[in-house]
Coordinates of C-alpha atoms in Angstrom, one line a residue:
M28 CA -0.2 -0.2 -0.4
S29 CA 1.8 3.3 -1.2
A30 CA 2.3 6.1 1.6
A31 CA -0.8 8.4 0.2
A32 CA -3.2 5.6 0.9
W33 CA -2.4 5.6 4.5
V34 CA -2.6 9.0 5.2
A35 CA -6.0 8.3 4.0
V36 CA -6.8 5.9 6.1
G37 CA -5.8 7.7 9.2
L38 CA -7.9 10.9 7.5
L39 CA -10.6 9.2 7.5
G40 CA -10.5 7.5 10.2
G41 CA -10.0 10.0 12.0
A42 CA -12.5 12.0 10.5
A43 CA -15.2 8.8 10.7
A44 CA -14.5 9.1 14.5
A45 CA -15.1 12.4 15.1
A46 CA -18.4 11.8 13.0
R47 CA -19.7 8.6 15.3
F48 CA -18.8 11.0 18.5
L49 CA -21.2 13.5 17.5
I50 CA -23.7 11.1 16.1
D51 CA -23.6 9.2 19.6
A52 CA -23.5 12.6 20.9
A53 CA -26.7 14.1 19.5
V54 CA -29.1 11.2 19.7
T55 CA -27.7 10.4 23.5
A56 CA -28.9 14.2 24.0
R57 CA -32.5 13.7 22.7
T58 CA -33.2 11.0 24.1
D59 CA -34.4 10.1 27.9
H60 CA -34.0 6.3 28.3
P61 CA -31.2 4.1 29.0
F62 CA -31.5 2.5 25.7
P63 CA -28.0 3.4 23.7
L64 CA -29.9 4.6 20.3
G65 CA -26.8 6.0 19.1
V66 CA -24.4 3.2 19.1
L67 CA -27.5 1.1 17.9
A68 CA -28.1 3.8 15.0
I69 CA -24.4 4.4 13.9
N70 CA -23.4 0.4 13.5
L71 CA -25.9 -0.2 11.8
A72 CA -25.1 2.5 9.7
G73 CA -21.7 0.9 9.4
A74 CA -22.9 -2.5 8.9
L75 CA -25.6 -0.7 5.8
A76 CA -21.6 0.9 4.1
L77 CA -19.7 -2.5 4.8
G78 CA -22.8 -4.7 2.9
L79 CA -22.5 -1.6 0.4
V80 CA -18.7 -1.7 0.2
A81 CA -18.9 -5.6 -0.7
G82 CA -21.4 -5.4 -2.9
A83 CA -20.3 -3.5 -5.1
A84 CA -16.7 -5.8 -4.9
L85 CA -14.1 -2.9 -4.0
Q86 CA -11.1 -3.6 -3.3
G87 CA -7.0 -3.3 -3.5
Q88 CA -6.3 0.2 -1.4
A89 CA -10.0 1.6 -2.1
L90 CA -11.3 -1.5 -0.1
V91 CA -8.8 -0.8 3.2
I92 CA -9.4 3.4 3.0
V93 CA -12.7 2.8 3.1
A94 CA -14.0 -0.3 4.9
G95 CA -10.2 0.1 7.3
G96 CA -10.3 3.3 7.5
G97 CA -13.4 4.3 7.5
I98 CA -16.0 2.1 8.3
A99 CA -14.4 0.6 11.3
S100 CA -13.3 3.9 12.4
F101 CA -17.0 4.9 12.5
S102 CA -18.7 1.3 13.4
T103 CA -17.6 0.5 17.0
F104 CA -18.1 -3.0 18.7
S105 CA -17.0 -2.5 22.4
T106 CA -18.7 0.7 22.6
W107 CA -21.5 -1.6 22.4
I108 CA -20.2 -4.4 24.5
L109 CA -19.6 -1.6 27.1
D110 CA -23.0 0.2 26.6
S111 CA -24.5 -3.8 27.3
H112 CA -22.4 -4.1 30.4
W113 CA -23.3 -0.5 31.8
L114 CA -26.7 -1.1 30.7
A115 CA -26.4 -4.3 32.8
D116 CA -24.5 -2.9 35.7
A117 CA -28.2 -0.6 36.5
G118 CA -30.3 -3.4 36.3
H119 CA -31.5 -3.1 32.8
T120 CA -31.1 -6.7 31.9
H121 CA -34.2 -7.0 29.6
L122 CA -32.4 -3.9 27.6
V123 CA -29.2 -5.9 27.7
W124 CA -30.8 -8.8 25.6
L125 CA -32.4 -6.2 23.3
N126 CA -28.9 -4.0 23.0
I127 CA -27.8 -7.2 22.0
A128 CA -30.5 -9.1 19.6
L129 CA -31.5 -5.7 18.1
S130 CA -27.9 -5.4 17.3
L131 CA -26.9 -8.3 15.9
L132 CA -30.3 -9.2 14.3
A133 CA -31.1 -5.6 12.1
G134 CA -27.2 -5.5 11.9
F135 CA -27.4 -8.7 9.8
A136 CA -29.9 -7.4 8.1
A137 CA -28.1 -4.1 7.2
V138 CA -25.4 -6.0 6.0
A139 CA -27.4 -8.0 3.5
L140 CA -29.1 -5.0 2.5
G141 CA -26.1 -3.1 1.7
H142 CA -24.3 -6.0 0.0
W143 CA -28.1 -6.4 -2.1
L144 CA -28.0 -2.3 -2.8
G145 CA -24.1 -2.5 -3.7
G146 CA -23.9 -5.5 -6.0
M147 CA -26.9 -3.1 -8.2
L148 CA -23.9 -0.9 -8.5

Protein backbone atom coordinates (compact mmCIF):
# COMPACT_ATOMS: atom_id res chain seq x y z
CA MET A 1 0.00 0.00 0.00
CA SER A 2 1.24 3.47 -0.79
CA ALA A 3 2.11 6.09 1.79
CA ALA A 4 -0.72 8.26 0.45
CA ALA A 5 -3.18 5.43 1.07
CA TRP A 6 -2.02 5.10 4.69
CA VAL A 7 -2.43 8.86 5.15
CA ALA A 8 -5.94 8.53 3.69
CA VAL A 9 -6.72 5.71 6.14
CA GLY A 10 -5.61 7.90 9.02
CA LEU A 11 -7.49 10.98 7.86
CA LEU A 12 -10.69 9.12 7.03
CA GLY A 13 -10.43 7.11 10.25
CA GLY A 14 -10.09 10.27 12.32
CA ALA A 15 -13.01 11.93 10.58
CA ALA A 16 -15.16 8.81 10.96
CA ALA A 17 -14.35 8.49 14.67
CA ALA A 18 -15.23 12.15 15.20
CA ALA A 19 -18.50 11.66 13.29
CA ARG A 20 -19.29 8.64 15.47
CA PHE A 21 -18.76 10.70 18.62
CA LEU A 22 -20.89 13.60 17.36
CA ILE A 23 -23.74 11.39 16.14
CA ASP A 24 -23.82 9.39 19.37
CA ALA A 25 -23.83 12.58 21.44
CA ALA A 26 -26.62 14.12 19.32
CA VAL A 27 -28.83 11.04 19.49
CA THR A 28 -28.20 10.51 23.20
CA ALA A 29 -29.01 14.17 23.96
CA ARG A 30 -32.42 13.75 22.30
CA THR A 31 -33.43 10.61 24.17
CA ASP A 32 -34.33 10.19 27.79
CA HIS A 33 -33.87 6.46 27.89
CA PRO A 34 -30.98 4.24 29.00
CA PHE A 35 -31.04 2.23 25.76
CA PRO A 36 -27.98 3.19 23.63
CA LEU A 37 -29.82 4.32 20.51
CA GLY A 38 -26.89 6.36 19.25
CA VAL A 39 -24.53 3.40 19.18
CA LEU A 40 -27.24 1.23 17.61
CA ALA A 41 -27.79 3.79 14.84
CA ILE A 42 -24.05 4.12 14.23
CA ASN A 43 -23.45 0.38 14.08
CA LEU A 44 -26.40 -0.23 11.77
CA ALA A 45 -25.20 2.53 9.45
CA GLY A 46 -21.73 0.97 9.52
CA ALA A 47 -23.15 -2.48 8.78
CA LEU A 48 -25.12 -1.10 5.84
CA ALA A 49 -22.05 0.74 4.53
CA LEU A 50 -19.85 -2.35 4.84
CA GLY A 51 -22.48 -4.38 3.01
CA LEU A 52 -22.49 -1.79 0.22
CA VAL A 53 -18.71 -1.96 -0.06
CA ALA A 54 -18.76 -5.76 -0.17
CA GLY A 55 -21.61 -5.84 -2.66
CA ALA A 56 -19.87 -3.33 -4.90
CA ALA A 57 -16.76 -5.56 -4.74
CA LEU A 58 -14.42 -2.72 -3.80
CA GLN A 59 -10.85 -3.99 -3.83
CA GLY A 60 -7.26 -3.08 -3.14
CA GLN A 61 -6.26 0.19 -1.54
CA ALA A 62 -9.74 1.62 -1.96
CA LEU A 63 -11.15 -1.23 0.14
CA VAL A 64 -8.59 -0.67 2.89
CA ILE A 65 -9.21 3.08 2.93
CA VAL A 66 -13.00 2.90 2.91
CA ALA A 67 -13.62 -0.23 4.99
CA GLY A 68 -10.59 -0.13 7.28
CA GLY A 69 -10.14 3.59 7.64
CA GLY A 70 -13.70 4.81 7.41
CA ILE A 71 -16.27 2.19 8.29
CA ALA A 72 -14.23 0.42 10.96
CA SER A 73 -13.45 3.73 12.65
CA PHE A 74 -17.08 4.79 12.47
CA SER A 75 -18.77 1.69 13.82
CA THR A 76 -17.89 0.47 17.27
CA PHE A 77 -18.04 -3.05 18.63
CA SER A 78 -16.35 -2.15 21.90
CA THR A 79 -18.82 0.62 22.74
CA TRP A 80 -21.73 -1.71 21.96
CA ILE A 81 -20.37 -4.27 24.43
CA LEU A 82 -19.52 -1.61 27.04
CA ASP A 83 -23.03 -0.13 26.78
CA SER A 84 -24.45 -3.62 27.29
CA HIS A 85 -22.26 -4.02 30.37
CA TRP A 86 -23.41 -0.65 31.75
CA LEU A 87 -27.04 -1.59 31.18
CA ALA A 88 -26.47 -4.80 33.13
CA ASP A 89 -24.75 -2.92 35.96
CA ALA A 90 -27.74 -0.56 36.13
CA GLY A 91 -30.12 -3.51 36.43
CA HIS A 92 -31.64 -3.15 32.97
CA THR A 93 -31.30 -6.83 32.09
CA HIS A 94 -34.11 -6.71 29.55
CA LEU A 95 -32.39 -3.84 27.73
CA VAL A 96 -29.10 -5.78 27.66
CA TRP A 97 -30.76 -8.62 25.77
CA LEU A 98 -32.68 -6.21 23.56
CA ASN A 99 -29.45 -4.38 22.72
CA ILE A 100 -27.65 -7.60 21.86
CA ALA A 101 -30.49 -9.16 19.88
CA LEU A 102 -31.51 -6.00 18.04
CA SER A 103 -27.93 -5.10 17.16
CA LEU A 104 -27.18 -8.58 15.82
CA LEU A 105 -30.42 -9.16 13.93
CA ALA A 106 -30.73 -5.66 12.51
CA GLY A 107 -26.97 -5.62 11.81
CA PHE A 108 -27.17 -8.80 9.73
CA ALA A 109 -30.18 -7.37 7.90
CA ALA A 110 -28.33 -4.10 7.25
CA VAL A 111 -25.30 -5.93 5.85
CA ALA A 112 -27.54 -8.06 3.63
CA LEU A 113 -29.42 -4.99 2.38
CA GLY A 114 -26.18 -3.13 1.75
CA HIS A 115 -24.68 -6.11 -0.06
CA TRP A 116 -27.75 -6.38 -2.27
CA LEU A 117 -27.72 -2.64 -3.01
CA GLY A 118 -23.97 -2.66 -3.60
CA GLY A 119 -24.34 -5.52 -6.05
CA MET A 120 -26.69 -3.35 -8.08
CA LEU A 121 -24.03 -0.65 -8.54
